[in-house]
Amino acid sequence: MPVRVGRVPYLEAEPFYFDMARRGFELRETTPRQLGDALDAGDLDAGPAHLSDVFRLEDRFEPVGGFCFSTLSRAVSVCLYSQYPMEELGGVTIGVSDEDVTAAKLLEVLLRRKYNLEPGEFVARPGDVVRPDETFDAFVLIGNRALRRRRGVRGFAHRFDLGSEWTQWTNLPFVFSQWVMRKDLEDRVKAILEDTLYVGLEEGVDGLYHLNEPRDELLMLPRDVVEYVQGIRYFVGRSEQQAIARFRELLEGLPG
């Protein structure tokens, strides 16, 4: 039976999947939230789980090497759009995508710990939460939707990069996701998956650096893609380990 791997269709995740089909892995497209639920239910064997799910599932899943999606100083693809400055968002209802897992928790940490605010309700909506029939004072977008709106959204005077907010506060990168796999997979399979991810980072990232055509669906020219990728780290180092530990500590201190 082939190993079932969750494929998150975001630009930053593309390099990981460069060599997977050839190696015989079964790719199943999924959102970050669906990926965590599918791992938990036994419907997937591996994938880039968002950090909240990494903590939640650590009894049955282990990291694949040190592969991750970490932002060095700014995320670009994880942003809060608001009609008010961040320090005025206490009690405000905030829209979040139903694809999201970690970004809403990161925002709650920032509001409570960095700005000493009591957050309002986080309301999940399908996909893009900017809807003509519903108004939020602030909302969060992640992934490709955030990249498309990286220059802002009409009617929302403020755009906050949550990766930047975290780094300015902690002087650490932010690790949004880590690759994990079932602990009970055969050692041979674990080694093949790890090697496949190494190949993906070597060849897949290189491919993003050498695009010849714009990514029209993201409203990005090749140079925009390069600039975005330059702000990403795909492997956990010492600073990423410190960031993971710090975020976990802050999460555990949240009420409820």
Coordinates of C-alpha atoms in Angstrom, one line a residue:
M1 CA 0.0 0.0 0.0
P2 CA 1.5 3.4 -1.0
V3 CA 2.3 5.9 1.7
R4 CA -0.4 8.6 1.7
V5 CA 1.0 12.1 1.8
G6 CA -1.0 15.3 2.3
R7 CA -0.3 17.9 -0.5
V8 CA -1.0 21.5 0.6
P9 CA -1.4 23.5 -2.6
Y10 CA 0.4 26.7 -1.5
L11 CA 3.4 28.2 -3.2
E12 CA 5.7 27.7 -0.3
A13 CA 5.0 24.0 -0.2
E14 CA 5.5 23.2 -3.9
P15 CA 9.2 22.3 -3.7
F16 CA 8.5 19.5 -1.2
Y17 CA 6.4 17.5 -3.8
F18 CA 8.9 17.8 -6.6
D19 CA 9.9 14.1 -6.6
M20 CA 7.1 12.4 -4.7
A21 CA 5.0 11.0 -7.5
R22 CA 8.0 9.4 -9.1
R23 CA 9.0 7.8 -5.8
G24 CA 5.6 6.2 -5.5
F25 CA 4.0 8.3 -2.8
E26 CA 0.2 8.8 -3.1
L27 CA -0.5 12.6 -2.9
R28 CA -3.8 13.8 -1.6
E29 CA -4.6 17.5 -1.9
T30 CA -5.7 19.0 1.4
T31 CA -5.9 22.2 3.3
P32 CA -3.8 22.7 6.5
R33 CA -6.8 22.0 8.7
Q34 CA -8.0 19.0 6.7
L35 CA -4.4 17.6 6.8
G36 CA -4.2 17.6 10.6
D37 CA -7.7 16.0 10.8
A38 CA -6.8 13.4 8.2
L39 CA -3.5 12.5 10.0
D40 CA -5.5 12.2 13.3
A41 CA -8.1 9.9 11.6
G42 CA -5.5 7.7 10.0
D43 CA -6.4 8.8 6.5
L44 CA -2.9 10.2 5.8
D45 CA 0.5 8.9 6.8
A46 CA 2.6 12.0 6.4
G47 CA 2.5 15.7 5.5
P48 CA 3.4 19.3 6.4
A49 CA 1.4 19.7 9.6
H50 CA 0.8 23.1 11.0
L51 CA 2.5 23.6 14.3
S52 CA -0.6 23.4 16.4
D53 CA -1.3 19.9 15.0
V54 CA 2.4 18.9 15.4
F55 CA 1.9 19.4 19.2
R56 CA -1.5 17.7 19.2
L57 CA -0.4 14.6 17.3
E58 CA 3.1 14.1 18.7
D59 CA 2.1 10.8 20.5
R60 CA 1.7 9.1 17.1
F61 CA 3.7 11.3 14.6
E62 CA 7.3 12.3 14.5
P63 CA 9.2 15.0 12.5
V64 CA 10.7 14.0 9.1
G65 CA 14.3 15.2 9.5
G66 CA 14.1 18.9 10.2
F67 CA 11.9 19.9 7.3
C68 CA 9.6 22.8 8.0
F69 CA 8.1 26.0 6.6
S70 CA 9.6 28.8 8.7
T71 CA 9.6 32.6 8.0
L72 CA 12.8 34.4 8.8
S73 CA 11.4 37.9 9.5
R74 CA 8.1 38.2 7.5
A75 CA 5.5 35.7 6.3
V76 CA 3.8 37.6 3.4
S77 CA 1.4 34.6 3.1
V78 CA 0.0 34.9 6.7
C79 CA -1.6 38.4 7.2
L80 CA -4.2 40.2 9.2
Y81 CA -6.2 42.9 7.3
S82 CA -7.9 45.4 9.6
Q83 CA -9.8 48.6 9.7
Y84 CA -8.0 49.5 13.0
P85 CA -4.5 49.5 14.3
M86 CA -3.5 46.3 16.1
E87 CA -3.5 47.9 19.5
E88 CA -7.2 48.7 19.0
L89 CA -8.4 45.1 18.2
G90 CA -9.5 44.1 21.7
G91 CA -12.9 42.6 21.6
V92 CA -13.2 42.8 17.8
T93 CA -14.7 39.9 15.9
I94 CA -12.1 38.6 13.5
G95 CA -12.8 36.5 10.4
V96 CA -10.5 33.5 9.7
S97 CA -10.4 31.0 6.9
D98 CA -11.6 27.5 7.6
E99 CA -8.3 26.3 6.1
D100 CA -6.4 27.8 8.9
V101 CA -4.9 26.1 12.0
T102 CA -1.9 28.0 13.4
A103 CA -2.4 31.6 12.2
A104 CA -5.5 32.2 14.4
K105 CA -3.6 30.8 17.4
L106 CA -0.6 33.0 16.6
L107 CA -2.8 36.1 16.3
E108 CA -4.4 35.3 19.7
V109 CA -1.0 35.0 21.3
L110 CA 0.1 38.3 19.8
L111 CA -3.1 40.1 20.9
R112 CA -3.0 38.7 24.5
R113 CA 0.7 38.7 25.1
K114 CA 2.3 41.3 22.9
Y115 CA -0.6 43.9 23.0
N116 CA -2.2 42.9 26.3
L117 CA -5.7 42.8 24.7
E118 CA -8.7 40.5 25.2
P119 CA -9.5 39.1 21.8
G120 CA -13.0 39.0 20.5
E121 CA -14.5 36.1 18.7
F122 CA -12.7 34.3 15.8
V123 CA -15.3 33.3 13.2
A124 CA -14.3 30.7 10.6
R125 CA -15.6 31.1 7.0
P126 CA -14.9 29.0 3.9
G127 CA -11.8 30.0 1.9
D128 CA -11.5 33.7 1.4
V129 CA -13.3 35.5 4.2
V130 CA -13.8 38.8 2.3
R131 CA -17.5 38.4 1.3
P132 CA -19.9 41.1 0.1
D133 CA -22.7 39.8 2.3
E134 CA -20.7 39.8 5.6
T135 CA -18.4 42.4 7.1
F136 CA -15.6 41.9 9.6
D137 CA -13.5 44.6 11.2
A138 CA -10.5 42.4 10.7
F139 CA -9.7 39.1 9.0
V140 CA -6.8 36.7 8.5
L141 CA -5.8 35.1 5.2
I142 CA -3.1 32.5 4.7
G143 CA -1.4 30.8 1.8
N144 CA -2.0 31.7 -1.8
R145 CA -5.0 33.9 -1.0
A146 CA -2.8 36.1 1.2
L147 CA -0.1 36.2 -1.5
R148 CA -2.7 37.5 -4.0
R149 CA -3.7 40.2 -1.6
R150 CA -0.2 41.0 -0.3
R151 CA -0.5 44.7 -1.3
G152 CA -3.6 45.0 0.9
V153 CA -7.4 44.9 0.6
R154 CA -9.7 47.9 -0.3
G155 CA -11.6 49.1 2.7
F156 CA -9.0 47.8 5.2
A157 CA -6.5 50.5 6.1
H158 CA -4.1 48.2 7.9
R159 CA -2.2 45.0 6.8
F160 CA -0.2 43.2 9.5
D161 CA 2.2 40.5 8.5
L162 CA 1.9 38.0 11.5
G163 CA 5.4 36.6 10.9
S164 CA 6.8 40.1 11.2
E165 CA 4.7 40.8 14.3
W166 CA 6.1 37.7 15.9
T167 CA 9.8 38.3 15.0
Q168 CA 9.7 42.0 16.1
W169 CA 8.4 40.8 19.4
T170 CA 10.5 37.7 20.1
N171 CA 13.5 38.2 17.8
L172 CA 12.9 34.7 16.5
P173 CA 11.6 33.2 13.2
F174 CA 8.2 31.6 13.2
V175 CA 7.7 28.0 12.3
F176 CA 4.3 27.6 10.7
S177 CA 4.5 23.9 9.8
Q178 CA 6.7 20.8 10.1
W179 CA 6.8 17.6 8.1
V180 CA 5.6 14.7 10.2
M181 CA 5.1 11.0 9.6
R182 CA 3.6 8.1 11.5
K183 CA 5.9 6.7 14.0
D184 CA 5.0 3.1 13.0
L185 CA 6.1 3.5 9.4
E186 CA 8.9 1.1 8.3
D187 CA 12.4 2.6 8.7
R188 CA 13.0 2.1 5.0
V189 CA 9.9 4.1 4.1
K190 CA 10.9 6.9 6.6
A191 CA 14.4 7.1 4.9
I192 CA 12.9 7.3 1.4
L193 CA 10.5 10.1 2.5
E194 CA 13.3 12.1 4.1
D195 CA 15.5 11.7 1.0
T196 CA 12.6 12.7 -1.2
L197 CA 12.2 15.9 0.7
Y198 CA 15.9 16.6 0.4
V199 CA 15.6 16.3 -3.4
G200 CA 12.5 18.5 -3.4
L201 CA 14.4 21.3 -1.6
E202 CA 17.4 21.0 -3.9
E203 CA 15.4 20.8 -7.2
G204 CA 12.1 22.3 -6.3
V205 CA 13.4 25.5 -4.7
D206 CA 15.8 25.9 -7.6
G207 CA 12.9 25.7 -10.0
L208 CA 11.1 28.6 -8.2
Y209 CA 14.3 30.7 -8.4
H210 CA 14.4 30.1 -12.2
L211 CA 10.8 30.7 -13.2
N212 CA 10.5 32.2 -16.7
E213 CA 6.8 33.1 -16.6
P214 CA 4.7 35.0 -14.1
R215 CA 2.4 33.1 -11.7
D216 CA -0.8 34.8 -12.8
E217 CA -3.0 33.0 -10.3
L218 CA -0.9 34.7 -7.5
L219 CA -0.4 38.0 -9.3
M220 CA 3.3 37.4 -8.9
L221 CA 6.2 38.0 -11.4
P222 CA 9.2 35.7 -11.2
R223 CA 11.1 38.3 -9.2
D224 CA 8.2 38.4 -6.7
V225 CA 8.4 34.6 -6.3
V226 CA 12.2 34.8 -5.7
E227 CA 11.8 37.6 -3.1
Y228 CA 9.1 35.5 -1.3
V229 CA 11.2 32.3 -1.3
Q230 CA 14.3 34.2 0.0
G231 CA 12.3 34.9 3.2
I232 CA 11.7 31.2 3.9
R233 CA 13.7 28.6 5.7
Y234 CA 12.8 25.0 5.0
F235 CA 14.9 23.3 7.7
V236 CA 14.8 23.6 11.5
G237 CA 17.9 25.1 13.0
R238 CA 18.6 26.3 16.5
S239 CA 16.6 29.5 16.2
E240 CA 13.6 27.6 14.8
Q241 CA 13.9 25.1 17.7
Q242 CA 13.8 28.1 20.1
A243 CA 10.8 29.5 18.3
I244 CA 8.9 26.3 18.4
A245 CA 9.5 26.0 22.2
R246 CA 8.5 29.6 22.8
F247 CA 5.3 29.3 20.8
R248 CA 4.4 26.1 22.6
E249 CA 4.9 27.7 25.9
L250 CA 2.7 30.7 24.9
L251 CA 0.0 28.4 23.6
E252 CA -0.1 26.4 26.8
G253 CA -0.6 29.7 28.7
L254 CA -3.7 30.7 26.8
P255 CA -7.1 30.5 28.6
G256 CA -9.4 27.6 27.8

